[in-house]
Amino acid sequence: MTDSTLTAAERLDIDARYRALERDYLASNHRRKIDVISRAFRMAARCHAGQRRRNGEPLITHPLEVARIVSSELGLGSNSISGALLHEVLRSGRTTVEEIRLAFGDTIADIVDNLERISGGIFSAEAEEEADRFRSLLLSMNADIRVVIIKMADRIHNMRDLTAIQPEKQQRIAREALYVYAPLAERLGLYSLKREFEERAFACIKPEEQAEIARMTAGSEQERMAIIRAVRAPLEMRLRELGYDFEIKARVKSPYSIWRKMQKKNISFGDVYDVYALRVIFEAPGDDPEAEADDCAVIAEAVTALFEEHPGRRRDWARHPKANGYRATHLTVKAPTGQWVEVQIRSQRMDEIAELGYAAHWKYKTGMIGTDSAEFEQLMTRVKDTLAAPSPTAIDFLTTVKLNLFSPDIYVLTPKGDVITLPSGSTVRDMAYAIHSDMGRGCLAGQIGRKLVGPDHPLQSGDCVKIIFRNATVKKRKPKKNEPE
């Protein structure tokens, strides 16, 4: 490095960070294109020479850490790593897109150019400006999904060290993380990134509420772990009898998820029954989704043979995956101590995809991401539809984006006009179960407008759905007060 403003200790630190990046990349299953990464690092170091972050660190440390997140945490390859290293060089005024194109080719140059286009914040006091920024974000997704993933890596590194951000920008960055990047990470199946965005943003925006929920969670841990043990011990014994190679983990609901449920349902902390849950992760030979779904069903029946199941709360995402690729079976059972406990059942492969989403199973061919999964195509179709939708005003466009693409829930209607709130990616069968468990079990199809669709048809906000089912008792049953008919 030729930056004369660096101390000897800073030079050693920067060199150590770069060597760690190289080790991360060489340990992956990508082609060994280390030369392009090395050249990208040298250009970034030259462009950022003499520049420092607000906390006093050399600016080059930021793109190095973003590149490490892209490589080691998200599993992307040399083009994405190089784009991450170069993602702020255009702002330095010491190079141009044309120079990057000559040095690295079209792919990396286009990634860097698109990253510069979305370099500003999304939120703005002016609706027109905010709409333009959302359009730029969606256009980048449409052009190359890697651009948005690198941008999320950039934002998560900002969130990990807010001291390097000006105080007046910290709240804005936290709000964007919570309301834009966390939902977007969820759409891409990047659940580990989603959780980190939410927790770090929550701690920044509502520090007192975050601290109080963390305190209550810690205070009730001993009692709740006793409940978990009462379910875990007999379940472990039964799964060993069935011959499964498995592990059972206790999952702690995050403070933000607890707070959000308390707000949404207007309940107290003590009424959030799934603060703790059990996650059963089993080894499955081969790579057969149907066989894995069958194993999930066998384990689910083993659970319900031991404990009473909560009616209407089973979700078979193992056989009917969410739109972002998430697969697992969820059910809720009553512990011997009388409390309800959520049990999540996944294969090892399902668990990896649950943490990294598409990054766990994207294919890489000649440096380009393979986008041949149906779920990915569905997401890109929604992006294209959002961009193409008529939007005479900025407010209309923002509403379309926030409700149809970023909203974590969808809102569907019964023929009588009752609104049913469901998780994004829910199907006709999920809606049937939300109305009544018997209706869910007997669901044959759904009718949306004049179109007849299957029980596994994914729903979108605004759909008016008539459930077609076989169960005369449900049809004749008089609904209880405040229950959808």
Short mmCIF file of C-alpha atoms in Angstrom, two decimals:
data_model
loop_
_atom_site.label_atom_id
_atom_site.label_comp_id
_atom_site.label_asym_id
_atom_site.label_seq_id
_atom_site.Cartn_x
_atom_site.Cartn_y
_atom_site.Cartn_z
CA MET A 1 0.00 0.00 0.00
CA THR A 2 1.22 3.51 -0.85
CA ASP A 3 -0.93 5.55 1.55
CA SER A 4 1.60 7.70 3.45
CA THR A 5 -1.04 8.77 6.01
CA LEU A 6 -1.27 5.29 7.50
CA THR A 7 0.58 4.30 10.66
CA ALA A 8 2.56 1.06 10.79
CA ALA A 9 -0.15 -0.50 12.98
CA GLU A 10 -2.86 0.52 10.50
CA ARG A 11 -0.92 -1.00 7.59
CA LEU A 12 -0.63 -4.29 9.48
CA ASP A 13 -4.34 -4.21 10.35
CA ILE A 14 -5.41 -3.56 6.75
CA ASP A 15 -3.10 -6.31 5.47
CA ALA A 16 -4.53 -8.74 8.05
CA ARG A 17 -8.11 -7.90 6.99
CA TYR A 18 -7.27 -8.47 3.33
CA ARG A 19 -5.52 -11.80 4.06
CA ALA A 20 -8.62 -12.89 6.01
CA LEU A 21 -10.76 -12.01 2.98
CA GLU A 22 -8.51 -14.11 0.75
CA ARG A 23 -8.75 -17.06 3.16
CA ASP A 24 -12.55 -16.80 3.23
CA TYR A 25 -12.70 -16.84 -0.56
CA LEU A 26 -10.17 -19.64 -1.04
CA ALA A 27 -12.08 -21.79 1.48
CA SER A 28 -15.27 -21.50 -0.63
CA ASN A 29 -16.27 -23.64 -3.59
CA HIS A 30 -15.81 -20.78 -6.07
CA ARG A 31 -13.24 -20.77 -8.84
CA ARG A 32 -9.91 -19.42 -7.64
CA LYS A 33 -10.05 -15.99 -9.28
CA ILE A 34 -7.90 -14.35 -6.60
CA ASP A 35 -6.15 -12.03 -9.09
CA VAL A 36 -9.27 -9.96 -9.78
CA ILE A 37 -9.94 -9.59 -6.04
CA SER A 38 -6.34 -8.51 -5.44
CA ARG A 39 -6.52 -5.90 -8.22
CA ALA A 40 -9.86 -4.59 -6.89
CA PHE A 41 -8.33 -4.21 -3.43
CA ARG A 42 -5.35 -2.29 -4.80
CA MET A 43 -7.62 0.09 -6.75
CA ALA A 44 -9.83 0.65 -3.69
CA ALA A 45 -6.78 1.31 -1.50
CA ARG A 46 -5.47 3.84 -4.02
CA CYS A 47 -8.82 5.63 -4.34
CA HIS A 48 -9.38 5.81 -0.57
CA ALA A 49 -5.80 6.82 0.33
CA GLY A 50 -5.89 9.53 3.00
CA GLN A 51 -9.62 9.12 3.64
CA ARG A 52 -10.94 8.17 7.07
CA ARG A 53 -14.21 7.15 8.63
CA ARG A 54 -15.87 9.23 11.34
CA ASN A 55 -14.40 6.94 14.04
CA GLY A 56 -10.87 7.63 12.78
CA GLU A 57 -10.30 4.30 11.00
CA PRO A 58 -8.89 4.34 7.45
CA LEU A 59 -11.85 4.31 5.04
CA ILE A 60 -10.49 1.23 3.23
CA THR A 61 -11.42 -0.89 6.29
CA HIS A 62 -15.11 -0.45 5.47
CA PRO A 63 -15.10 -1.93 1.92
CA LEU A 64 -12.80 -4.72 3.21
CA GLU A 65 -15.35 -5.68 5.87
CA VAL A 66 -18.27 -5.43 3.41
CA ALA A 67 -16.37 -7.75 1.07
CA ARG A 68 -15.84 -10.25 3.93
CA ILE A 69 -19.59 -10.24 4.69
CA VAL A 70 -20.30 -10.83 0.99
CA SER A 71 -17.81 -13.70 0.89
CA SER A 72 -17.97 -15.52 4.22
CA GLU A 73 -21.53 -14.74 5.40
CA LEU A 74 -23.40 -14.62 2.08
CA GLY A 75 -21.26 -16.99 0.02
CA LEU A 76 -20.94 -14.92 -3.15
CA GLY A 77 -18.04 -15.07 -5.61
CA SER A 78 -15.21 -12.98 -7.03
CA ASN A 79 -17.31 -10.50 -9.02
CA SER A 80 -19.43 -9.68 -5.97
CA ILE A 81 -16.38 -9.49 -3.68
CA SER A 82 -14.65 -7.14 -6.13
CA GLY A 83 -17.80 -5.03 -6.43
CA ALA A 84 -17.94 -4.77 -2.63
CA LEU A 85 -14.30 -3.65 -2.47
CA LEU A 86 -14.98 -0.99 -5.11
CA HIS A 87 -18.46 0.06 -3.99
CA GLU A 88 -17.41 3.58 -2.85
CA VAL A 89 -14.53 4.38 -5.22
CA LEU A 90 -16.61 6.52 -7.59
CA ARG A 91 -17.36 8.89 -4.72
CA SER A 92 -13.64 9.43 -4.19
CA GLY A 93 -13.38 11.25 -7.53
CA ARG A 94 -10.18 9.32 -8.31
CA THR A 95 -11.57 6.91 -10.89
CA THR A 96 -14.50 6.53 -13.28
CA VAL A 97 -16.86 3.79 -14.41
CA GLU A 98 -15.00 3.72 -17.74
CA GLU A 99 -11.68 3.04 -15.99
CA ILE A 100 -13.28 0.27 -13.91
CA ARG A 101 -14.78 -1.22 -17.08
CA LEU A 102 -11.37 -1.24 -18.80
CA ALA A 103 -9.67 -2.80 -15.78
CA PHE A 104 -12.33 -5.36 -14.73
CA GLY A 105 -14.88 -5.79 -17.51
CA ASP A 106 -18.59 -5.06 -17.83
CA THR A 107 -19.92 -7.21 -14.98
CA ILE A 108 -17.94 -5.61 -12.14
CA ALA A 109 -18.24 -2.13 -13.68
CA ASP A 110 -22.04 -2.45 -13.88
CA ILE A 111 -22.21 -3.69 -10.26
CA VAL A 112 -20.17 -0.69 -9.04
CA ASP A 113 -22.15 1.75 -11.20
CA ASN A 114 -25.48 0.45 -9.87
CA LEU A 115 -24.17 0.52 -6.29
CA GLU A 116 -23.31 4.19 -6.76
CA ARG A 117 -26.84 4.87 -8.05
CA ILE A 118 -28.33 3.54 -4.80
CA SER A 119 -25.57 4.89 -2.55
CA GLY A 120 -27.82 7.48 -0.89
CA GLY A 121 -30.45 6.70 1.71
CA ILE A 122 -33.93 5.55 0.75
CA PHE A 123 -35.95 7.63 3.20
CA SER A 124 -36.49 11.29 2.39
CA ALA A 125 -38.72 14.12 3.50
CA GLU A 126 -39.95 14.47 -0.08
CA ALA A 127 -42.19 11.73 -1.50
CA GLU A 128 -40.94 12.29 -5.05
CA GLU A 129 -37.32 11.88 -3.98
CA GLU A 130 -38.14 8.81 -1.89
CA ALA A 131 -40.03 7.25 -4.81
CA ASP A 132 -37.05 7.86 -7.11
CA ARG A 133 -34.75 6.12 -4.63
CA PHE A 134 -37.09 3.15 -4.35
CA ARG A 135 -37.21 2.95 -8.15
CA SER A 136 -33.39 2.92 -8.29
CA LEU A 137 -33.31 0.10 -5.72
CA LEU A 138 -35.84 -1.99 -7.66
CA LEU A 139 -34.14 -1.31 -10.99
CA SER A 140 -30.87 -2.54 -9.46
CA MET A 141 -32.62 -5.71 -8.28
CA ASN A 142 -34.04 -6.22 -11.73
CA ALA A 143 -30.64 -5.66 -13.40
CA ASP A 144 -28.53 -7.81 -11.06
CA ILE A 145 -29.68 -9.06 -7.68
CA ARG A 146 -26.05 -9.06 -6.48
CA VAL A 147 -26.15 -5.26 -6.38
CA VAL A 148 -28.84 -5.25 -3.70
CA ILE A 149 -27.17 -8.04 -1.73
CA ILE A 150 -23.89 -6.06 -1.64
CA LYS A 151 -25.88 -3.00 -0.59
CA MET A 152 -27.39 -5.00 2.29
CA ALA A 153 -23.87 -6.12 3.31
CA ASP A 154 -22.83 -2.46 3.26
CA ARG A 155 -25.78 -1.51 5.45
CA ILE A 156 -25.25 -4.34 7.93
CA HIS A 157 -21.63 -3.28 8.41
CA ASN A 158 -22.84 0.28 9.04
CA MET A 159 -25.28 -1.09 11.63
CA ARG A 160 -22.54 -3.08 13.37
CA ASP A 161 -20.55 0.08 14.00
CA LEU A 162 -22.86 3.08 14.20
CA THR A 163 -20.05 5.08 15.83
CA ALA A 164 -18.61 5.53 12.35
CA ILE A 165 -21.86 7.18 11.23
CA GLN A 166 -22.82 10.78 11.96
CA PRO A 167 -25.37 10.90 14.82
CA GLU A 168 -28.03 12.62 12.69
CA LYS A 169 -27.80 9.77 10.15
CA GLN A 170 -27.94 6.90 12.65
CA GLN A 171 -31.73 7.03 13.14
CA ARG A 172 -32.34 7.24 9.38
CA ILE A 173 -30.08 4.28 8.68
CA ALA A 174 -31.76 2.30 11.46
CA ARG A 175 -35.25 3.07 10.08
CA GLU A 176 -34.19 2.07 6.58
CA ALA A 177 -32.73 -1.16 7.96
CA LEU A 178 -35.99 -1.96 9.72
CA TYR A 179 -38.49 -0.95 7.07
CA VAL A 180 -36.61 -1.65 3.82
CA TYR A 181 -33.63 -3.96 4.19
CA ALA A 182 -34.99 -6.39 6.80
CA PRO A 183 -38.15 -7.13 4.74
CA LEU A 184 -36.04 -7.35 1.60
CA ALA A 185 -33.67 -9.81 3.30
CA GLU A 186 -36.73 -11.86 4.27
CA ARG A 187 -37.95 -11.86 0.65
CA LEU A 188 -34.57 -13.28 -0.38
CA GLY A 189 -34.64 -15.86 2.42
CA LEU A 190 -31.65 -14.25 4.18
CA TYR A 191 -33.09 -14.78 7.66
CA SER A 192 -29.84 -14.34 9.57
CA LEU A 193 -29.40 -10.94 7.91
CA LYS A 194 -33.06 -10.06 8.52
CA ARG A 195 -32.79 -10.81 12.24
CA GLU A 196 -29.62 -8.73 12.58
CA PHE A 197 -31.14 -5.76 10.75
CA GLU A 198 -34.18 -5.90 13.02
CA GLU A 199 -32.33 -6.27 16.31
CA ARG A 200 -29.71 -3.59 15.64
CA ALA A 201 -32.32 -1.16 14.32
CA PHE A 202 -34.65 -1.83 17.26
CA ALA A 203 -31.84 -1.15 19.73
CA CYS A 204 -31.09 2.16 17.98
CA ILE A 205 -34.69 3.36 17.49
CA LYS A 206 -36.26 2.11 20.74
CA PRO A 207 -33.37 1.38 23.13
CA GLU A 208 -35.52 1.43 26.29
CA GLU A 209 -38.10 -1.03 24.94
CA GLN A 210 -35.33 -3.30 23.64
CA ALA A 211 -33.55 -3.31 27.00
CA GLU A 212 -36.78 -3.96 28.93
CA ILE A 213 -37.79 -6.94 26.77
CA ALA A 214 -34.26 -8.35 26.96
CA ARG A 215 -34.46 -8.01 30.76
CA MET A 216 -37.85 -9.78 30.92
CA THR A 217 -36.64 -12.54 28.63
CA ALA A 218 -33.59 -13.15 30.81
CA GLY A 219 -35.71 -12.99 33.96
CA SER A 220 -38.11 -15.69 32.76
CA GLU A 221 -35.43 -17.91 31.24
CA GLN A 222 -35.17 -20.43 34.09
CA GLU A 223 -38.93 -21.04 34.16
CA ARG A 224 -39.24 -21.26 30.39
CA MET A 225 -36.26 -23.60 30.02
CA ALA A 226 -37.92 -25.95 32.50
CA ILE A 227 -40.94 -25.99 30.17
CA ILE A 228 -38.68 -26.70 27.19
CA ARG A 229 -36.97 -29.59 29.02
CA ALA A 230 -40.38 -31.13 29.78
CA VAL A 231 -41.02 -31.36 26.02
CA ARG A 232 -37.48 -32.05 24.89
CA ALA A 233 -36.66 -35.13 26.99
CA PRO A 234 -39.52 -37.43 25.86
CA LEU A 235 -39.19 -36.19 22.26
CA GLU A 236 -35.47 -37.04 22.16
CA MET A 237 -36.23 -40.53 23.43
CA ARG A 238 -38.91 -41.09 20.78
CA LEU A 239 -36.77 -39.83 17.88
CA ARG A 240 -33.92 -42.14 18.91
CA GLU A 241 -36.38 -45.04 18.87
CA LEU A 242 -37.34 -44.03 15.32
CA GLY A 243 -33.66 -44.10 14.31
CA TYR A 244 -33.16 -40.42 13.47
CA ASP A 245 -29.80 -38.66 13.62
CA PHE A 246 -30.84 -35.27 14.95
CA GLU A 247 -30.23 -32.34 17.27
CA ILE A 248 -32.78 -30.29 19.17
CA LYS A 249 -32.11 -26.61 19.79
CA ALA A 250 -33.98 -24.16 21.99
CA ARG A 251 -34.78 -21.07 19.94
CA VAL A 252 -35.20 -17.77 21.75
CA LYS A 253 -37.53 -15.27 20.12
CA SER A 254 -35.71 -11.98 19.51
CA PRO A 255 -36.65 -8.84 21.48
CA TYR A 256 -37.87 -7.14 18.29
CA SER A 257 -40.10 -10.10 17.35
CA ILE A 258 -41.55 -10.16 20.87
CA TRP A 259 -42.16 -6.40 20.83
CA ARG A 260 -43.76 -6.56 17.38
CA LYS A 261 -46.13 -9.35 18.45
CA MET A 262 -47.04 -7.43 21.63
CA GLN A 263 -47.84 -4.34 19.55
CA LYS A 264 -49.71 -6.18 16.82
CA LYS A 265 -51.89 -8.27 19.13
CA ASN A 266 -52.05 -5.72 21.96
CA ILE A 267 -50.85 -8.27 24.53
CA SER A 268 -48.40 -8.27 27.41
CA PHE A 269 -45.04 -10.04 27.52
CA GLY A 270 -46.54 -12.87 29.58
CA ASP A 271 -49.07 -13.60 26.82
CA VAL A 272 -46.39 -14.23 24.17
CA TYR A 273 -46.34 -18.03 24.41
CA ASP A 274 -43.64 -18.70 21.81
CA VAL A 275 -40.79 -16.72 23.40
CA TYR A 276 -39.01 -20.06 23.48
CA ALA A 277 -39.41 -22.81 20.92
CA LEU A 278 -37.82 -26.11 20.02
CA ARG A 279 -36.15 -26.65 16.66
CA VAL A 280 -35.65 -30.26 15.56
CA ILE A 281 -32.92 -30.54 12.89
CA PHE A 282 -32.45 -34.01 11.40
CA GLU A 283 -29.96 -35.50 8.97
CA ALA A 284 -31.50 -36.60 5.67
CA PRO A 285 -29.55 -38.79 3.23
CA GLY A 286 -29.43 -37.59 -0.36
CA ASP A 287 -31.14 -34.51 -1.73
CA ASP A 288 -34.83 -35.43 -2.07
CA PRO A 289 -37.27 -32.68 -0.95
CA GLU A 290 -40.21 -35.09 -0.95
CA ALA A 291 -38.38 -37.56 1.28
CA GLU A 292 -37.41 -34.71 3.63
CA ALA A 293 -41.05 -33.57 3.76
CA ASP A 294 -42.08 -37.14 4.58
CA ASP A 295 -39.57 -37.21 7.45
CA CYS A 296 -40.94 -33.90 8.73
CA ALA A 297 -44.43 -35.45 8.74
CA VAL A 298 -43.21 -38.55 10.62
CA ILE A 299 -41.50 -36.41 13.27
CA ALA A 300 -44.57 -34.16 13.53
CA GLU A 301 -46.75 -37.18 14.22
CA ALA A 302 -44.24 -38.36 16.84
CA VAL A 303 -44.57 -34.95 18.52
CA THR A 304 -48.38 -34.99 18.50
CA ALA A 305 -48.45 -38.56 19.80
CA LEU A 306 -46.64 -37.29 22.90
CA PHE A 307 -48.32 -33.91 23.37
CA GLU A 308 -51.64 -32.23 22.64
CA GLU A 309 -51.50 -30.16 19.45
CA HIS A 310 -52.86 -26.63 19.25
CA PRO A 311 -55.59 -26.68 16.57
CA GLY A 312 -55.07 -24.54 13.51
CA ARG A 313 -51.41 -23.66 14.11
CA ARG A 314 -49.67 -26.32 12.00
CA ARG A 315 -47.86 -25.01 8.92
CA ASP A 316 -46.55 -27.50 6.37
CA TRP A 317 -43.91 -25.40 4.64
CA ALA A 318 -41.83 -28.56 4.20
CA ARG A 319 -44.19 -29.73 1.45
CA HIS A 320 -45.43 -26.29 0.42
CA PRO A 321 -42.41 -23.90 0.68
CA LYS A 322 -42.70 -20.18 1.20
CA ALA A 323 -42.03 -17.97 -1.81
CA ASN A 324 -38.48 -17.27 -0.55
CA GLY A 325 -37.61 -20.98 -0.44
CA TYR A 326 -38.14 -21.50 3.32
CA ARG A 327 -39.08 -25.10 4.15
CA ALA A 328 -40.00 -26.56 7.54
CA THR A 329 -42.97 -27.91 9.47
CA HIS A 330 -44.21 -25.78 12.37
CA LEU A 331 -46.67 -26.89 15.02
CA THR A 332 -47.59 -25.89 18.56
CA VAL A 333 -48.11 -28.36 21.39
CA LYS A 334 -49.00 -28.21 25.08
CA ALA A 335 -46.14 -28.98 27.45
CA PRO A 336 -46.77 -31.24 30.49
CA THR A 337 -46.63 -28.03 32.54
CA GLY A 338 -49.63 -26.65 30.61
CA GLN A 339 -47.98 -23.99 28.44
CA TRP A 340 -47.95 -23.92 24.65
CA VAL A 341 -44.59 -24.53 22.96
CA GLU A 342 -43.78 -24.10 19.25
CA VAL A 343 -41.88 -26.95 17.57
CA GLN A 344 -40.08 -26.36 14.26
CA ILE A 345 -38.97 -29.40 12.24
CA ARG A 346 -36.27 -29.11 9.53
CA SER A 347 -33.71 -31.21 7.74
CA GLN A 348 -30.10 -30.02 7.91
CA ARG A 349 -30.39 -28.71 4.35
CA MET A 350 -33.64 -26.89 5.18
CA ASP A 351 -31.88 -25.30 8.14
CA GLU A 352 -29.04 -24.00 5.96
CA ILE A 353 -31.51 -22.52 3.48
CA ALA A 354 -33.49 -21.00 6.36
CA GLU A 355 -30.38 -19.08 7.43
CA LEU A 356 -28.96 -18.08 4.04
CA GLY A 357 -31.93 -18.41 1.68
CA TYR A 358 -30.95 -18.33 -1.99
CA ALA A 359 -27.30 -17.85 -1.05
CA ALA A 360 -27.31 -21.44 0.26
CA HIS A 361 -28.21 -22.99 -3.07
CA TRP A 362 -27.54 -20.46 -5.85
CA LYS A 363 -25.49 -21.92 -8.69
CA TYR A 364 -22.48 -20.15 -10.11
CA LYS A 365 -21.65 -20.45 -13.81
CA THR A 366 -18.89 -18.35 -15.38
CA GLY A 367 -19.16 -15.93 -12.50
CA MET A 368 -22.89 -15.29 -12.92
CA ILE A 369 -25.59 -16.25 -10.44
CA GLY A 370 -27.93 -18.91 -11.72
CA THR A 371 -31.50 -17.69 -11.23
CA ASP A 372 -33.37 -20.78 -12.32
CA SER A 373 -35.35 -21.35 -9.12
CA ALA A 374 -39.11 -20.81 -9.35
CA GLU A 375 -39.09 -18.83 -6.10
CA PHE A 376 -36.43 -16.42 -7.38
CA GLU A 377 -38.33 -15.95 -10.66
CA GLN A 378 -41.49 -15.20 -8.67
CA LEU A 379 -39.69 -12.50 -6.70
CA MET A 380 -38.24 -10.94 -9.86
CA THR A 381 -41.69 -11.01 -11.49
CA ARG A 382 -43.07 -9.03 -8.54
CA VAL A 383 -40.24 -6.50 -8.92
CA LYS A 384 -40.95 -6.10 -12.63
CA ASP A 385 -44.71 -5.82 -12.01
CA THR A 386 -44.10 -3.14 -9.39
CA LEU A 387 -41.91 -1.14 -11.77
CA ALA A 388 -44.42 -1.52 -14.60
CA ALA A 389 -47.53 -0.72 -12.53
CA PRO A 390 -49.20 2.58 -13.40
CA SER A 391 -48.29 5.07 -10.66
CA PRO A 392 -49.48 8.59 -11.46
CA THR A 393 -48.07 9.97 -8.22
CA ALA A 394 -45.06 9.28 -6.03
CA ILE A 395 -47.40 8.32 -3.16
CA ASP A 396 -49.07 5.68 -5.34
CA PHE A 397 -45.70 4.20 -6.26
CA LEU A 398 -44.49 4.10 -2.65
CA THR A 399 -47.73 2.42 -1.59
CA THR A 400 -47.29 -0.21 -4.29
CA VAL A 401 -43.72 -0.92 -3.19
CA LYS A 402 -44.34 -1.00 0.52
CA LEU A 403 -47.56 -3.05 0.44
CA ASN A 404 -46.86 -5.44 -2.41
CA LEU A 405 -43.11 -6.02 -2.12
CA PHE A 406 -41.81 -5.10 1.31
CA SER A 407 -44.80 -5.74 3.60
CA PRO A 408 -44.13 -8.78 5.82
CA ASP A 409 -47.84 -9.69 5.77
CA ILE A 410 -50.50 -10.00 3.10
CA TYR A 411 -54.15 -9.09 3.52
CA VAL A 412 -56.80 -11.22 1.82
CA LEU A 413 -60.59 -11.02 1.92
CA THR A 414 -63.37 -13.53 2.43
CA PRO A 415 -66.43 -13.21 0.14
CA LYS A 416 -68.19 -11.39 3.02
CA GLY A 417 -65.41 -8.79 3.18
CA ASP A 418 -63.64 -9.99 6.32
CA VAL A 419 -59.90 -9.26 6.22
CA ILE A 420 -57.54 -12.17 6.96
CA THR A 421 -53.90 -11.32 7.73
CA LEU A 422 -51.40 -13.97 6.63
CA PRO A 423 -47.61 -14.23 6.32
CA SER A 424 -46.23 -13.37 2.88
CA GLY A 425 -46.10 -16.48 0.71
CA SER A 426 -49.25 -18.01 2.22
CA THR A 427 -51.47 -20.26 0.11
CA VAL A 428 -55.20 -20.94 -0.21
CA ARG A 429 -54.79 -23.81 2.28
CA ASP A 430 -53.05 -21.48 4.78
CA MET A 431 -56.04 -19.12 4.55
CA ALA A 432 -58.41 -22.03 5.10
CA TYR A 433 -56.52 -23.05 8.25
CA ALA A 434 -56.54 -19.44 9.48
CA ILE A 435 -60.36 -19.45 9.29
CA HIS A 436 -60.82 -22.89 10.87
CA SER A 437 -58.66 -26.00 11.26
CA ASP A 438 -61.41 -28.27 9.86
CA MET A 439 -61.67 -26.04 6.80
CA GLY A 440 -57.90 -26.28 6.35
CA ARG A 441 -57.91 -30.06 6.54
CA GLY A 442 -60.77 -30.31 4.06
CA CYS A 443 -59.52 -27.62 1.67
CA LEU A 444 -59.91 -28.70 -1.96
CA ALA A 445 -59.44 -25.43 -3.87
CA GLY A 446 -60.05 -21.72 -3.84
CA GLN A 447 -61.93 -19.33 -6.07
CA ILE A 448 -60.37 -15.90 -6.76
CA GLY A 449 -62.78 -13.86 -8.85
CA ARG A 450 -63.95 -16.31 -11.49
CA LYS A 451 -60.73 -18.32 -11.44
CA LEU A 452 -60.52 -21.68 -9.69
CA VAL A 453 -57.09 -22.32 -8.14
CA GLY A 454 -55.53 -25.21 -6.24
CA PRO A 455 -55.02 -25.30 -2.45
CA ASP A 456 -51.30 -24.56 -2.88
CA HIS A 457 -51.88 -21.43 -4.97
CA PRO A 458 -49.93 -18.47 -3.43
CA LEU A 459 -52.07 -15.51 -2.41
CA GLN A 460 -51.38 -11.80 -2.80
CA SER A 461 -52.68 -8.80 -0.87
CA GLY A 462 -56.16 -7.85 -2.04
CA ASP A 463 -57.21 -11.31 -3.24
CA CYS A 464 -60.87 -12.12 -2.45
CA VAL A 465 -60.90 -15.86 -1.87
CA LYS A 466 -63.76 -18.32 -1.51
CA ILE A 467 -62.58 -21.57 0.11
CA ILE A 468 -63.93 -24.78 -1.41
CA PHE A 469 -63.75 -27.61 1.09
CA ARG A 470 -65.25 -30.99 1.94
CA ASN A 471 -66.63 -30.91 5.45
CA ALA A 472 -70.33 -30.41 5.98
CA THR A 473 -69.86 -29.77 9.69
CA VAL A 474 -67.87 -26.61 9.00
CA LYS A 475 -70.48 -25.32 6.55
CA LYS A 476 -73.32 -25.83 9.05
CA ARG A 477 -71.38 -24.68 12.09
CA LYS A 478 -72.43 -21.30 13.47
CA PRO A 479 -69.38 -19.08 13.93
CA LYS A 480 -68.54 -17.74 17.33
CA LYS A 481 -68.62 -14.03 18.04
CA ASN A 482 -65.89 -12.12 16.17
CA GLU A 483 -64.90 -15.27 14.23
CA PRO A 484 -64.84 -15.10 10.38
CA GLU A 485 -67.59 -17.18 8.81
#
